[in-house]
PDB file of C-alpha atoms in Angstrom:
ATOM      1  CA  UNK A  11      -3.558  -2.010  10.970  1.00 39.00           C
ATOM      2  CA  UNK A  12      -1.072  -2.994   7.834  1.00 40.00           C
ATOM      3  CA  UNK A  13      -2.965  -0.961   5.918  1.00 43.00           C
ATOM      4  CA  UNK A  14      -2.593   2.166   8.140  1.00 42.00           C
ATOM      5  CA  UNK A  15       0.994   1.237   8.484  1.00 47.00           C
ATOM      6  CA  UNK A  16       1.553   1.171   4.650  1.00 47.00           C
ATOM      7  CA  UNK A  17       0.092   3.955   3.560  1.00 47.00           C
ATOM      8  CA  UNK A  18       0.772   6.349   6.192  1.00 48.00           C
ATOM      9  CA  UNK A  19       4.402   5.718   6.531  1.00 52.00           C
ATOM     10  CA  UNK A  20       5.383   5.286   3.297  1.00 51.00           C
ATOM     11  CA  UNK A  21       2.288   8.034   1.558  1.00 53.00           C
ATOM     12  CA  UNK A  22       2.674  10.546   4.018  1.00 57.00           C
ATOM     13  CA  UNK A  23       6.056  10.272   4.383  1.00 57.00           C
ATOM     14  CA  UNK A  24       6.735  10.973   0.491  1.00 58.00           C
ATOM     15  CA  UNK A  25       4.081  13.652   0.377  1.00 56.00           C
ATOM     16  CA  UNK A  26       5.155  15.586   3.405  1.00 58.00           C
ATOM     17  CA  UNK A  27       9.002  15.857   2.788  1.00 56.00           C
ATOM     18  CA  UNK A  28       8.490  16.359  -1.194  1.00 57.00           C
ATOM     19  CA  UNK A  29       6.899  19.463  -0.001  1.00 56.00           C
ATOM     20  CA  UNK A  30       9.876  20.144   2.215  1.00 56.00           C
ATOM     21  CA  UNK A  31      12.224  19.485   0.012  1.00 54.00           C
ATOM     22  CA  UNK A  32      10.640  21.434  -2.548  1.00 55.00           C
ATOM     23  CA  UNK A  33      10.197  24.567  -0.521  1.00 53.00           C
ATOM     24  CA  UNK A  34      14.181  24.674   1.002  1.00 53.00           C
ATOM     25  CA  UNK A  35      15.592  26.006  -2.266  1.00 56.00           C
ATOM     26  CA  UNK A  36      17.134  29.203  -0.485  1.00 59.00           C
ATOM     27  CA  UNK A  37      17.482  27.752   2.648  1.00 67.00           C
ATOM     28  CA  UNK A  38      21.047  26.744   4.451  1.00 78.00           C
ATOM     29  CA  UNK A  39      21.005  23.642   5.771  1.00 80.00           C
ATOM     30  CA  UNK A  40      23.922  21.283   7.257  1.00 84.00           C
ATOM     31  CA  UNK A  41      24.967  18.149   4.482  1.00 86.00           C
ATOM     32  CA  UNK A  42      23.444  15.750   7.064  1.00 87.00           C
ATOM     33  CA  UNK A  43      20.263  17.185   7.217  1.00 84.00           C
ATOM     34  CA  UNK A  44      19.813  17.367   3.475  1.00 84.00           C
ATOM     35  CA  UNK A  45      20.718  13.673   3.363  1.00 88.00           C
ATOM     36  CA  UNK A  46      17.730  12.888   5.763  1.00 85.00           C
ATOM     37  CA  UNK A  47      15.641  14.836   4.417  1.00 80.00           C
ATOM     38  CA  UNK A  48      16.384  13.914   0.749  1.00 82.00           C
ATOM     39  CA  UNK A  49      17.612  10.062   0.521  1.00 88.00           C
ATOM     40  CA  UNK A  50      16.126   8.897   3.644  1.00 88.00           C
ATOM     41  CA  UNK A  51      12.732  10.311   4.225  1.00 81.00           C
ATOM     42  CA  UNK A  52      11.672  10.838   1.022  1.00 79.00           C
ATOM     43  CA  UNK A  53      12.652   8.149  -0.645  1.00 85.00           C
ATOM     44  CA  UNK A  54      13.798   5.306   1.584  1.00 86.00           C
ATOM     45  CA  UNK A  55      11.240   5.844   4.278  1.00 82.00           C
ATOM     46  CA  UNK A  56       8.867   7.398   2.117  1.00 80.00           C
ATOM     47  CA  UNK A  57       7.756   6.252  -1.856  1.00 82.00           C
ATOM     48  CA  UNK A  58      10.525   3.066  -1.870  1.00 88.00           C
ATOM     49  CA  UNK A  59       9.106   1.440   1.345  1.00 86.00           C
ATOM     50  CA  UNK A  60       5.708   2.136   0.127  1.00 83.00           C
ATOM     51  CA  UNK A  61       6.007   0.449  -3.112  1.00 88.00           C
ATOM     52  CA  UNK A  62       8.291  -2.273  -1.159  1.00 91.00           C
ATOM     53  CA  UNK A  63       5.576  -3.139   1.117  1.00 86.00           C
ATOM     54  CA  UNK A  64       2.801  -3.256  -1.218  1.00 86.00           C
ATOM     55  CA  UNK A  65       5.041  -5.209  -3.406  1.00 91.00           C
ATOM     56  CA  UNK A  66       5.156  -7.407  -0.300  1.00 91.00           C
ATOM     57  CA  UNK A  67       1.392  -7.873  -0.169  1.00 85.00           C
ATOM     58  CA  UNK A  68       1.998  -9.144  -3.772  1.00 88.00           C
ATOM     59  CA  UNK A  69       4.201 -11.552  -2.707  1.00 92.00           C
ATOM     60  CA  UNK A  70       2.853 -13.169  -0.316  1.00 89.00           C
ATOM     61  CA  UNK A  71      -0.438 -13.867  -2.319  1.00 85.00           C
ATOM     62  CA  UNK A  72       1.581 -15.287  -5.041  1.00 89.00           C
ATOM     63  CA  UNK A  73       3.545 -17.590  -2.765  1.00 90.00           C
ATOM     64  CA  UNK A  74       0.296 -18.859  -1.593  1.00 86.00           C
ATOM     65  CA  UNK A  75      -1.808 -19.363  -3.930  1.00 82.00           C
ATOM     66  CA  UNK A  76       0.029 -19.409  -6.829  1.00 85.00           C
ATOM     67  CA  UNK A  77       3.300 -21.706  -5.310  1.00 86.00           C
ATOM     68  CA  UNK A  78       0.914 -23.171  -2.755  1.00 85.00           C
ATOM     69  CA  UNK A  79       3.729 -23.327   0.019  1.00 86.00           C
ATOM     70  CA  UNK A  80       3.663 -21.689   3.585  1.00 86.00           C
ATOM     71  CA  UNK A  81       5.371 -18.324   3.694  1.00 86.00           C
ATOM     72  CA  UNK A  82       9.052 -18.499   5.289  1.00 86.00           C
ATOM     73  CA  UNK A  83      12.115 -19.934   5.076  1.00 88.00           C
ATOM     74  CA  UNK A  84      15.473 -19.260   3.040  1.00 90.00           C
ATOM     75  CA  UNK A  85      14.431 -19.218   0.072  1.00 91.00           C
ATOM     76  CA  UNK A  86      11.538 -16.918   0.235  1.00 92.00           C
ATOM     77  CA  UNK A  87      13.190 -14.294   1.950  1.00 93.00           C
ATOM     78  CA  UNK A  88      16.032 -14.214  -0.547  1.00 93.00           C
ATOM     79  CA  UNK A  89      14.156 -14.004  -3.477  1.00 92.00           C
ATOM     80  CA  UNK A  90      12.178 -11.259  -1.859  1.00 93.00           C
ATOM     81  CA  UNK A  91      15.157  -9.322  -0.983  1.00 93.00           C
ATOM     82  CA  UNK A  92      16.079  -8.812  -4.832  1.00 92.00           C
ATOM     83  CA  UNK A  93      12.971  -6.290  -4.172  1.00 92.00           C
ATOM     84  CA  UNK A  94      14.437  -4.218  -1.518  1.00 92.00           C
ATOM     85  CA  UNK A  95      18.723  -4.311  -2.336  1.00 94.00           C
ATOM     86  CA  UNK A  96      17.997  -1.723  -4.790  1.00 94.00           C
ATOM     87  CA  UNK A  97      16.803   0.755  -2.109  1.00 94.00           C
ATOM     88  CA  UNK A  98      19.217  -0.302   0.273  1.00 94.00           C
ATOM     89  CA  UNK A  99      22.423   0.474  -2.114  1.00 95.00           C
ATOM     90  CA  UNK A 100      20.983   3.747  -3.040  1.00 95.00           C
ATOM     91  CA  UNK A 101      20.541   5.061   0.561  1.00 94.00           C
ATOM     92  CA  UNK A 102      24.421   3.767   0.708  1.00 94.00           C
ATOM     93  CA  UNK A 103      25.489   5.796  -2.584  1.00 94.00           C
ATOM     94  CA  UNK A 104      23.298   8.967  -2.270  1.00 92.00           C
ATOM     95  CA  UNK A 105      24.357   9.411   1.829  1.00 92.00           C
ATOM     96  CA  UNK A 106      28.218   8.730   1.240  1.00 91.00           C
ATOM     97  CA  UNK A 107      28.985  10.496  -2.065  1.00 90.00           C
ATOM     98  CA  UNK A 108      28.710  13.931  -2.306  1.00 87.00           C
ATOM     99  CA  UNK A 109      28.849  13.912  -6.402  1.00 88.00           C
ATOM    100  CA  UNK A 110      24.599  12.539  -5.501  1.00 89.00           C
ATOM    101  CA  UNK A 111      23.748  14.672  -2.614  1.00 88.00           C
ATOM    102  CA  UNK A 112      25.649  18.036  -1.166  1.00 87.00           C
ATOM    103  CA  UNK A 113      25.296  21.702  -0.142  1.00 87.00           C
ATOM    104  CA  UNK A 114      25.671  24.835  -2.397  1.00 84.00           C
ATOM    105  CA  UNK A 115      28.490  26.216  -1.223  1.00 81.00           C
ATOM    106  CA  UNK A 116      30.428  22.973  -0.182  1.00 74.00           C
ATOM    107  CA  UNK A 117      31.612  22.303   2.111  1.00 76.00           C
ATOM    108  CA  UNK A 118      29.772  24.008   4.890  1.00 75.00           C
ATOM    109  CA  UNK A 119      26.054  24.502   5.303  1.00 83.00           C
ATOM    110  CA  UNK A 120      24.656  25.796   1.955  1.00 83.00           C
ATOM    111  CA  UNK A 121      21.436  25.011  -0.131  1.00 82.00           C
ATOM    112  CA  UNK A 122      20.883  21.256  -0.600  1.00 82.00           C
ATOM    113  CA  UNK A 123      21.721  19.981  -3.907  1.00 84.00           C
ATOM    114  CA  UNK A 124      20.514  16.915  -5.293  1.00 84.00           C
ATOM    115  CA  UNK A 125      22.639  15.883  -8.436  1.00 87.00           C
ATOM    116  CA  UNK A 126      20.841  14.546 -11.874  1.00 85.00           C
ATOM    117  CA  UNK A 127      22.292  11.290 -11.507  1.00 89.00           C
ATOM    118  CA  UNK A 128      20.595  11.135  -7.938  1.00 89.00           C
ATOM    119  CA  UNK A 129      17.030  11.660  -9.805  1.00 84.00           C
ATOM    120  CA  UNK A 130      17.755   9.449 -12.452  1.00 88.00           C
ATOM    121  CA  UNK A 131      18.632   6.765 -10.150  1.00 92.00           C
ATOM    122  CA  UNK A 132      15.798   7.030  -8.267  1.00 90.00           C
ATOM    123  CA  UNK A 133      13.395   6.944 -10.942  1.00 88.00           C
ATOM    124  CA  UNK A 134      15.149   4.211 -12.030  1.00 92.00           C
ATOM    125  CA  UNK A 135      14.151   1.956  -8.668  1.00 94.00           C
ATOM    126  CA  UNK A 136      10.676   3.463  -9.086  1.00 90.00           C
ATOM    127  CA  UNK A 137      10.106   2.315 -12.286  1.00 92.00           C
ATOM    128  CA  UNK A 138      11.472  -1.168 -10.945  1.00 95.00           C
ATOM    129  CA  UNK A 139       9.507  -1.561  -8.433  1.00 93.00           C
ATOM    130  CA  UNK A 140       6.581  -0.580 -10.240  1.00 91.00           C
ATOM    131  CA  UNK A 141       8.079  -3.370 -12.664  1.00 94.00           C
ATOM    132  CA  UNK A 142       7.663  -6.193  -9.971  1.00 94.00           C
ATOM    133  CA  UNK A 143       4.450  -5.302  -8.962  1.00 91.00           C
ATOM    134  CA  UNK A 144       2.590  -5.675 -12.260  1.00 92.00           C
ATOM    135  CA  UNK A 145       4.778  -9.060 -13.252  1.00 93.00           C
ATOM    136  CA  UNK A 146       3.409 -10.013  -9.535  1.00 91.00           C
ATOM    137  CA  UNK A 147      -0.373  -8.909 -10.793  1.00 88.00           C
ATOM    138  CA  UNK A 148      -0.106 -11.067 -13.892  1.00 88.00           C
ATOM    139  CA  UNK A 149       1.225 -14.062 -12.059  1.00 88.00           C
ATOM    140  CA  UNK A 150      -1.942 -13.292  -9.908  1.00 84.00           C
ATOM    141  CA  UNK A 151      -4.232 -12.456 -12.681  1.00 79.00           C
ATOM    142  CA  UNK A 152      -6.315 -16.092 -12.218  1.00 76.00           C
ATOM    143  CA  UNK A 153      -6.716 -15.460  -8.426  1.00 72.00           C
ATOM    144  CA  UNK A 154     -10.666 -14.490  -7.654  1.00 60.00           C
ATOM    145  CA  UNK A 155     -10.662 -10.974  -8.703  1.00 53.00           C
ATOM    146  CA  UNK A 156     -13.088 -10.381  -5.221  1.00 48.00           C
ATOM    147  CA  UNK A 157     -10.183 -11.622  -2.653  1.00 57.00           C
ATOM    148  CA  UNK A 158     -10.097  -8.945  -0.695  1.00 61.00           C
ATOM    149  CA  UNK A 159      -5.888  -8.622  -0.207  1.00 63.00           C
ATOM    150  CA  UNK A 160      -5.624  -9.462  -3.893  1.00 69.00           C
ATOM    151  CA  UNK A 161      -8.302  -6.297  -5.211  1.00 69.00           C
ATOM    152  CA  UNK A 162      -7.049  -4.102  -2.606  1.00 69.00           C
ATOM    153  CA  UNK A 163      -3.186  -4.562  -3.740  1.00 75.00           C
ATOM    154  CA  UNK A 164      -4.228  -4.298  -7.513  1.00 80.00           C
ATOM    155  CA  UNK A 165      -6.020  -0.707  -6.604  1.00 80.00           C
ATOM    156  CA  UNK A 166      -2.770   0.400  -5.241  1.00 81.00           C
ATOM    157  CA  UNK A 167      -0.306  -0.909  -7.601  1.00 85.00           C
ATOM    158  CA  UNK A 168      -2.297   0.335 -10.804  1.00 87.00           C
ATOM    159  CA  UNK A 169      -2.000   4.151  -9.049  1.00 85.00           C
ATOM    160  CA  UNK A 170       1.449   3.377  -8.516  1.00 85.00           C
ATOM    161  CA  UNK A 171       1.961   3.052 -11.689  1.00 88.00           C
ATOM    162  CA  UNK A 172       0.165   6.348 -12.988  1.00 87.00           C
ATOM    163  CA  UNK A 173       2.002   8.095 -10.372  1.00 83.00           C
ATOM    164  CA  UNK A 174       5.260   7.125 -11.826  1.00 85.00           C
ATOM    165  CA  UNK A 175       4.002   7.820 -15.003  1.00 86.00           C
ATOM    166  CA  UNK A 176       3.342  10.985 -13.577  1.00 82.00           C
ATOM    167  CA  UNK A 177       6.238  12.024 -12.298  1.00 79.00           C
ATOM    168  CA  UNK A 178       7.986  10.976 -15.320  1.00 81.00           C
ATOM    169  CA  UNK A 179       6.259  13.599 -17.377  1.00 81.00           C
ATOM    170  CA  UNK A 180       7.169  16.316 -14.547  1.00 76.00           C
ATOM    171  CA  UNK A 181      10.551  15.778 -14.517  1.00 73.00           C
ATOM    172  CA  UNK A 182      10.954  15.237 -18.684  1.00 75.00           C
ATOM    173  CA  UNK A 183       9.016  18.704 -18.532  1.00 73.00           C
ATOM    174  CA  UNK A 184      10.748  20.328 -16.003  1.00 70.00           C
ATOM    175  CA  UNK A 185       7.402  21.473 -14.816  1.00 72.00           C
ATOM    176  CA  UNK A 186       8.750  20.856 -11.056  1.00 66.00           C
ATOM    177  CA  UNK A 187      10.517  24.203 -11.420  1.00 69.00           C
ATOM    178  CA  UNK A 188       7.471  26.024 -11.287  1.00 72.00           C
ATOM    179  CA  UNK A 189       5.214  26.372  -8.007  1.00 68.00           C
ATOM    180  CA  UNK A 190       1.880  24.850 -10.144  1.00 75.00           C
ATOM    181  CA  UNK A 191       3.880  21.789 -11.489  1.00 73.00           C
ATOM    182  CA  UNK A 192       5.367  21.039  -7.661  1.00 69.00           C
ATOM    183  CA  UNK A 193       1.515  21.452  -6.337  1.00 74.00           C
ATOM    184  CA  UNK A 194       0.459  18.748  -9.393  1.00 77.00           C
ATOM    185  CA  UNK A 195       3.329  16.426  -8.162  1.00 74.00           C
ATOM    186  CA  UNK A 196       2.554  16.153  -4.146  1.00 73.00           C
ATOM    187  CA  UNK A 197      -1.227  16.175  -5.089  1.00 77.00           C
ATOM    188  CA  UNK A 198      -0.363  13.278  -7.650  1.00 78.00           C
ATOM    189  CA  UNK A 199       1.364  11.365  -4.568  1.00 76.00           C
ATOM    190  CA  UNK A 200      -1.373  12.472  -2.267  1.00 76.00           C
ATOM    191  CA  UNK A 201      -3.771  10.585  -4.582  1.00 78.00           C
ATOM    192  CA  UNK A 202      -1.594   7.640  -5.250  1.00 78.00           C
ATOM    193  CA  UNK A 203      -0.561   6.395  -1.747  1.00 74.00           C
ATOM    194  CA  UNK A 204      -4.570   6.260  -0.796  1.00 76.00           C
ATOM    195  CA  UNK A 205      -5.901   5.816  -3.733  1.00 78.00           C
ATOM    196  CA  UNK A 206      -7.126   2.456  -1.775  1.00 71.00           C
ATOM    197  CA  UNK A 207      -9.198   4.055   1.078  1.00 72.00           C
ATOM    198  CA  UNK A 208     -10.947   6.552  -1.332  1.00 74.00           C
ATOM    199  CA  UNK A 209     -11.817   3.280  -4.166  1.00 73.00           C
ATOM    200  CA  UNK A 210     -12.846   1.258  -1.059  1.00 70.00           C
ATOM    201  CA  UNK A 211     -15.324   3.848   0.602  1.00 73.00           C
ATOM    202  CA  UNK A 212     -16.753   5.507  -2.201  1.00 76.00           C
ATOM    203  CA  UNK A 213     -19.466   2.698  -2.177  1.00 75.00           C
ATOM    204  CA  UNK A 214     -19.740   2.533   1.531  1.00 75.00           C
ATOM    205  CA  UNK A 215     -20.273   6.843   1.418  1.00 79.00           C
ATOM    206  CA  UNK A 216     -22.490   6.415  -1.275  1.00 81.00           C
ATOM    207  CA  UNK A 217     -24.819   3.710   0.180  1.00 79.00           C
ATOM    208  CA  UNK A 218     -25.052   5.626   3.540  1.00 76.00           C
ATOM    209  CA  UNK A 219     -26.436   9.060   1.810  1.00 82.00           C
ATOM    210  CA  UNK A 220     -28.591   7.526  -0.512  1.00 81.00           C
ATOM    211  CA  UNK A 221     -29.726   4.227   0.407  1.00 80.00           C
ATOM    212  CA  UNK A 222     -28.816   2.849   3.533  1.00 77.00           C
ATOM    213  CA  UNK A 223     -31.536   0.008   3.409  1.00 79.00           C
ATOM    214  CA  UNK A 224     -30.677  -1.527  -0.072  1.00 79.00           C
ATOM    215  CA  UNK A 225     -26.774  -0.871   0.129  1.00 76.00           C
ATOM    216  CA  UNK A 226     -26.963  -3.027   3.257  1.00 77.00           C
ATOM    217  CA  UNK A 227     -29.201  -5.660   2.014  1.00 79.00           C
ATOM    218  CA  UNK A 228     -26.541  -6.124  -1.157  1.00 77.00           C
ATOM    219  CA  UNK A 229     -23.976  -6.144   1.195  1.00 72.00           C
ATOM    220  CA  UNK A 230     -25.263  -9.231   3.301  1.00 73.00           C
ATOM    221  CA  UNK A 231     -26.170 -10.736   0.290  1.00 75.00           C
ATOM    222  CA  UNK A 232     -22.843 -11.092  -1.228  1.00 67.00           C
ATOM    223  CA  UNK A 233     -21.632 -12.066   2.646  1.00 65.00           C
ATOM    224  CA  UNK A 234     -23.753 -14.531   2.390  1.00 68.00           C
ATOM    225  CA  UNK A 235     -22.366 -15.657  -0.889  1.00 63.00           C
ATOM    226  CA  UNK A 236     -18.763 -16.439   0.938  1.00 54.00           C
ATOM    227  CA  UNK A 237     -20.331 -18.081   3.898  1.00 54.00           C
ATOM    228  CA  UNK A 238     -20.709 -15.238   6.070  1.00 55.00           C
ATOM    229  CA  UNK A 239     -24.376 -14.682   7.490  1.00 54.00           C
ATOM    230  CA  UNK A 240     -23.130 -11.531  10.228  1.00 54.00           C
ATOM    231  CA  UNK A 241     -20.447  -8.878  10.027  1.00 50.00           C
ATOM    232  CA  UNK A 242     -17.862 -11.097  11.296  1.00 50.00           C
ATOM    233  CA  UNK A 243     -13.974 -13.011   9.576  1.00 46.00           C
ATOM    234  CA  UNK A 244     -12.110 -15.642  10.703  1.00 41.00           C
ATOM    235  CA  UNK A 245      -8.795 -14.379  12.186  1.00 41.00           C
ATOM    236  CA  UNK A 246      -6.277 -14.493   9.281  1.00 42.00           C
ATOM    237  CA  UNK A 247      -2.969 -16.078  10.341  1.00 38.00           C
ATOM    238  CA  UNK A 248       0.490 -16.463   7.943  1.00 37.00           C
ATOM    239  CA  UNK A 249       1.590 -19.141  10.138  1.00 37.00           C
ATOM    240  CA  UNK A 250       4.557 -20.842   8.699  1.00 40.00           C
ATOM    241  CA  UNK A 251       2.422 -23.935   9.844  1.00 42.00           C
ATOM    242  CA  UNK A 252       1.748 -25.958   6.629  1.00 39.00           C
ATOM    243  CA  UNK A 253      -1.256 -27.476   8.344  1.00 39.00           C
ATOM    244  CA  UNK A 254      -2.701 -24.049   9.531  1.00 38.00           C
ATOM    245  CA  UNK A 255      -6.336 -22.931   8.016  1.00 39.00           C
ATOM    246  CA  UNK A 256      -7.956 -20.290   6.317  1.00 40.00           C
ATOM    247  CA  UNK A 257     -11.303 -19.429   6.334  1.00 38.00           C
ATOM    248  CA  UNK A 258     -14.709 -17.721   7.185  1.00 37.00           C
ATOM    249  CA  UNK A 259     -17.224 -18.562   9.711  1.00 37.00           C
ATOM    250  CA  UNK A 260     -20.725 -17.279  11.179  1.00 37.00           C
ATOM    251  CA  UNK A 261     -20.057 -16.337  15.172  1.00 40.00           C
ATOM    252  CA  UNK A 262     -23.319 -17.849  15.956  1.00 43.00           C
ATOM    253  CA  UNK A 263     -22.594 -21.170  14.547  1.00 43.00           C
ATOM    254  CA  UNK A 264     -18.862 -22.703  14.433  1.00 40.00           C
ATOM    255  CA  UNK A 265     -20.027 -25.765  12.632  1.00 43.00           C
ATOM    256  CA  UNK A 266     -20.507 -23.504   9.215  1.00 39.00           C
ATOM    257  CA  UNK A 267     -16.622 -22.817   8.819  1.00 36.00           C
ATOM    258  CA  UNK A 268     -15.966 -23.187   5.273  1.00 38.00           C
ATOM    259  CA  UNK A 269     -12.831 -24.077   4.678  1.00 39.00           C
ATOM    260  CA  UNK A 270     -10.339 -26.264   2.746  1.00 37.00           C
ATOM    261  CA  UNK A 271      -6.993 -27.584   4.416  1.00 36.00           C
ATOM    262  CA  UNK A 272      -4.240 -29.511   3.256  1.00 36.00           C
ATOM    263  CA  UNK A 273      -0.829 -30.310   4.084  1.00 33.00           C
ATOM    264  CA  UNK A 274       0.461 -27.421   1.424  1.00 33.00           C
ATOM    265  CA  UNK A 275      -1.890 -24.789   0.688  1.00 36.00           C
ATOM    266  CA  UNK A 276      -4.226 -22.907   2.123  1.00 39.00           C
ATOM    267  CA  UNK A 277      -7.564 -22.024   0.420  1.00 39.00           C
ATOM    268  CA  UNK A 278      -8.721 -18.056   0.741  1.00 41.00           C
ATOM    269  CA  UNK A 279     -11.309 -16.473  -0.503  1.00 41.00           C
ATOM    270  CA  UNK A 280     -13.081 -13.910   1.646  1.00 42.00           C
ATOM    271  CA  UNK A 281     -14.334 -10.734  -0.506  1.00 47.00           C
ATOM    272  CA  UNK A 282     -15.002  -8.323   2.113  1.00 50.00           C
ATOM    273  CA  UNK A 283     -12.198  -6.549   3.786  1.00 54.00           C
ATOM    274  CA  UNK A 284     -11.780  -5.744   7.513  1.00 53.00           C
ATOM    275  CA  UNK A 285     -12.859  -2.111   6.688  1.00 54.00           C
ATOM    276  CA  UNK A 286     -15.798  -2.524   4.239  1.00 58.00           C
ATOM    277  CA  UNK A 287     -17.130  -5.026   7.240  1.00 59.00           C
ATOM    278  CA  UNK A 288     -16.538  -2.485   9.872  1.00 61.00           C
ATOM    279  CA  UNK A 289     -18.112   0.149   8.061  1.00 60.00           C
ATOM    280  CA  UNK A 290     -21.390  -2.219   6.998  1.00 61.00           C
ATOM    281  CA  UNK A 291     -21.400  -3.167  10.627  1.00 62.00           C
ATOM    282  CA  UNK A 292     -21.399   0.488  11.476  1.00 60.00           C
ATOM    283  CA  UNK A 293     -24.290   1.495   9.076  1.00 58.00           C
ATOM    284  CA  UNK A 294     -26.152  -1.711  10.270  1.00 60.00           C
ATOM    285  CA  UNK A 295     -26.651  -0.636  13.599  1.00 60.00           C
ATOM    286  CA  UNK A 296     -27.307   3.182  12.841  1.00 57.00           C
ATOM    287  CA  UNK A 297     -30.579   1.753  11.007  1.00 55.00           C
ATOM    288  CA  UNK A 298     -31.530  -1.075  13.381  1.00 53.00           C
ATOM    289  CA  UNK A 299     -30.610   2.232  16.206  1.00 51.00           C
ATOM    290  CA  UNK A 300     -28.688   0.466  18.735  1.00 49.00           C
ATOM    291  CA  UNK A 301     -25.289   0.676  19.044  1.00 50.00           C
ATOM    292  CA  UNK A 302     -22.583  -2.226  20.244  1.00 49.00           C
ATOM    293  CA  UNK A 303     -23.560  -3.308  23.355  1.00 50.00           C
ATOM    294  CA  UNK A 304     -27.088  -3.385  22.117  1.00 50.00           C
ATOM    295  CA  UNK A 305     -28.007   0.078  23.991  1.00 48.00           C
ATOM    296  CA  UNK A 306     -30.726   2.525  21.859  1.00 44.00           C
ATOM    297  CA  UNK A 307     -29.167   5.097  20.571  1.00 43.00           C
TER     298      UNK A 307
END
């Protein structure tokens, strides 16, 4: 469910109203409704909270594993909001001064207008939040590369990173004044903000069309590997608890949770996500032809 949150509020979001915004060149429009359109939904509710929130993800994986103390508390949520103040004062700026965002003629409705100073500054909080998230990945870089929050964040942040690389280039170029080099943009963005899902099911899409048998049998195996013998996690918690758990179990047997609990850290290392067990589950019972509740199918 976080992942569907994150990338559909914060991917979609920046696709769909880049297009928008890109297409209302010759349209009149009221100040307020550029400023939504512009500051808010394309960048504050769009590209900023999706880097924010994966930046997040980042966060809390360091704080775990790498500070070994429960999430919460003072001092964790102030040091996290250094991340997001940046975002929050240029939503202030861009929606109060008109010398960032106004209408062509002004006052009145007119074509929105969205000053140089409002791009620079915005590609400016891009490029730091693209900033915190690889710091984050090298303080993470000793963390099992197969954790499944850790791989999936480090998929994301490294297209992050292209895309702002991307973007860069477009707007040095000026290439967003022509129709190709606005299609390249929203197609880079379209890439980036699920550039997850597509890395994680490629091998799942793959197995299933050309063999279903051995995919699965690799699959289990490496299960197996993390002490799970069946399609099935532990519930993962971020208690603020310090004496909560972590771990993985088999359903049919309790007594096999592996797991390793202390006062002050918590111990994780599960390499299958959610969806790649899902999906395996899925494929599982398509070749054994039964579905849930055990019915033939």
């Amino acid at each position: 469910m976080f992942d569907i949150t994150h990338n559909t509020i914060g991917g979609l979001l920046f696709w769909v109203f880049q297009l928008v915004t890109y297409y209302i060149d010759h349209t009149q429009m009221n100040l307020g409704v550029c400023i939504f359109l512009g500051p808010w939904l394309t960048f504050g509710l769009g590209i900023f909270l999706y880097a924010i929130v994966l930046n997040y993800r980042l966060y809390i994986l360091f704080w775990l594993l790498i500070r070994k103390q429960p999430t919460g508390g003072l001092i964790y949520h102030l040091i996290f909001s250094l991340v997001y103040l940046p975002t929050c004062i240029f939503l202030i700026i861009s929606s109060s001064l008109t010398s960032f965002t106004t209408t062509i003629p002004s006052p009145g409705p007119g074509i929105c207008f969205y000053s140089d100073t409002f791009h620079y500054l915005a590609m400016g909080i891009l490029s730091y939040l693209a900033l915190i998230g690889i710091v984050l990945n090298i303080l993470l870089r000793n963390v099992r590369k197969t954790f499944n929050e850790y791989r999936e964040t480090m998929v994301s942040t490294v297209a992050f990173v292209l895309l702002l690389l991307a973007l860069t280039i477009i707007n040095s170029r000026a290439v967003h004044r022509y129709s190709w080099g606005r299609f390249l943009a929203t197609l880079a963005c379209l890439v980036c903000v699920h550039a997850f899902f597509w890395v994680a099911l490629t091998p799942m899409l793959w197995g299933y069309w050309r063999n279903r048998e051995g995919f699965l049998m690799t699959f289990k195996s490496d299960l197996a590997s993390d002490g799970l013998s069946d399609f099935s996690s532990a519930p993962r918690s971020r208690s603020n608890d310090p004496h909560s758990c972590h771990g993985v179990f088999d359903s049919d047997d309790p007594s096999s949770l592996e797991h390793t609990c202390s006062t002050r850290t918590l111990d994780l290392h599960v390499c299958a996500s959610e969806m790649e067990l899902s999906l395996a589950k899925y494929l599982d019972q398509s070749l054994d032809g039964r579905d849930e509740k055990g019915h033939v199918v």
